Coordinates of C-alpha atoms in Angstrom, one line a residue:
M1 CA 96.5 88.2 102.6
V2 CA 94.1 90.7 105.2
Q3 CA 92.8 93.8 103.8
F4 CA 93.9 97.5 105.5
A5 CA 93.1 101.1 105.4
L6 CA 95.3 104.4 106.7
D7 CA 95.1 106.4 109.2
D8 CA 95.7 109.6 109.1
A9 CA 99.6 110.0 109.8
G10 CA 99.5 107.2 107.0
R11 CA 99.5 104.3 108.5
P12 CA 97.8 101.0 108.1
I13 CA 95.4 99.3 110.4
F14 CA 94.0 96.4 110.0
L15 CA 90.7 94.0 111.4
L16 CA 92.3 90.6 112.7
S17 CA 91.2 87.5 114.0
G18 CA 92.4 86.2 117.2
L19 CA 91.5 82.7 115.8
A20 CA 93.3 83.9 112.5
E21 CA 97.3 82.1 112.3
H22 CA 98.6 85.7 111.3
T23 CA 97.0 87.1 114.7
Q24 CA 99.2 84.7 116.9
N25 CA 102.6 85.1 114.9
L26 CA 101.7 88.9 116.1
K27 CA 101.6 87.9 119.6
R28 CA 104.5 86.3 119.3
D29 CA 106.5 88.6 117.5
P30 CA 105.3 92.0 116.9
R31 CA 107.9 92.2 113.2
S32 CA 105.8 91.4 110.2
S33 CA 105.5 93.6 107.0
L34 CA 103.3 94.2 103.7
F35 CA 103.5 93.9 100.8
V36 CA 101.2 96.6 98.7
R37 CA 101.5 96.7 94.8
D38 CA 99.4 98.3 92.0
S39 CA 96.5 96.0 90.8
R40 CA 95.3 97.5 87.6
A41 CA 98.8 97.7 85.7
G42 CA 99.9 94.4 83.5
E43 CA 103.3 94.1 83.7
P44 CA 105.1 92.8 86.8
Q45 CA 108.1 94.2 86.6
S46 CA 107.1 97.7 85.9
V47 CA 104.1 97.4 88.2
G48 CA 104.6 100.3 91.2
R49 CA 104.5 98.3 94.0
L50 CA 106.2 98.5 98.2
T51 CA 106.5 96.9 101.0
M52 CA 106.1 98.5 104.7
L53 CA 109.0 97.0 107.7
G54 CA 108.1 97.4 111.2
E55 CA 106.0 96.3 113.6
I56 CA 102.4 95.9 114.4
H57 CA 100.6 96.5 117.4
L58 CA 97.1 96.5 119.1
I59 CA 95.2 99.5 118.5
P60 CA 93.7 101.8 122.1
D61 CA 90.6 101.5 122.4
D62 CA 90.3 105.3 122.8
E63 CA 91.1 104.9 119.4
I64 CA 89.1 102.3 118.3
P65 CA 85.6 104.3 116.5
A66 CA 87.9 106.8 115.1
V67 CA 89.6 104.2 113.6
R68 CA 86.9 102.1 112.8
E69 CA 85.3 104.8 111.1
L70 CA 88.3 104.9 108.1
F71 CA 88.9 101.3 107.7
L72 CA 85.1 101.1 106.8
Q73 CA 84.9 104.1 104.9
R74 CA 87.4 102.0 102.8
H75 CA 85.7 98.3 103.4
P76 CA 81.9 98.7 104.1
N77 CA 81.9 95.0 103.9
A78 CA 83.3 94.9 107.3
A79 CA 81.6 95.5 109.6
L80 CA 79.9 92.4 110.1
W81 CA 82.8 91.3 111.7
S82 CA 84.3 93.9 112.9
T83 CA 81.6 93.8 116.3
F84 CA 82.6 90.0 116.3
G85 CA 84.6 89.2 119.7
D86 CA 87.1 87.3 118.4
F87 CA 88.6 90.2 116.0
R88 CA 90.3 93.3 117.3
W89 CA 92.2 96.4 115.5
F90 CA 96.0 96.7 115.1
R91 CA 98.2 99.0 113.7
L92 CA 101.6 98.6 111.5
Q93 CA 104.2 101.1 112.7
P94 CA 106.4 101.9 109.9
V95 CA 109.8 102.1 109.5
E96 CA 111.5 101.4 106.8
T97 CA 109.1 101.0 103.2
Y98 CA 111.0 99.9 100.1
V99 CA 109.5 101.6 97.3
V100 CA 109.5 100.1 93.1
A101 CA 108.1 103.2 91.4
G102 CA 108.2 101.4 88.0
F103 CA 111.2 99.7 86.0
G104 CA 114.6 100.9 86.9
R105 CA 113.2 103.4 89.9
M106 CA 113.4 101.7 93.4
G107 CA 114.4 102.9 97.7
W108 CA 113.8 102.9 100.8
I109 CA 112.3 105.5 102.8
K110 CA 113.3 105.8 106.3

């Protein structure tokens, strides 16, 4: 489980440690998915949720200041480790998204 925020285009951004197993996996194969659910609702089968499928890649250096600002607005506690040398900024470029908007309401967005 990792924290994420959305960039200006609605793509998920992540601050990941190079020491983490998931980051090592991404170096070998950037294909990935992100599952998000509404944690405020109770009944698991009727909760809104989505799964994004795509590739996660490093964010170019010239974009990092803006991405860092967006991420820290959402996760201010990450300010400390955002300066650690082994942490890098990544972005998920979605290819497909599967949305469940409640019981019986679902579909793919491409």
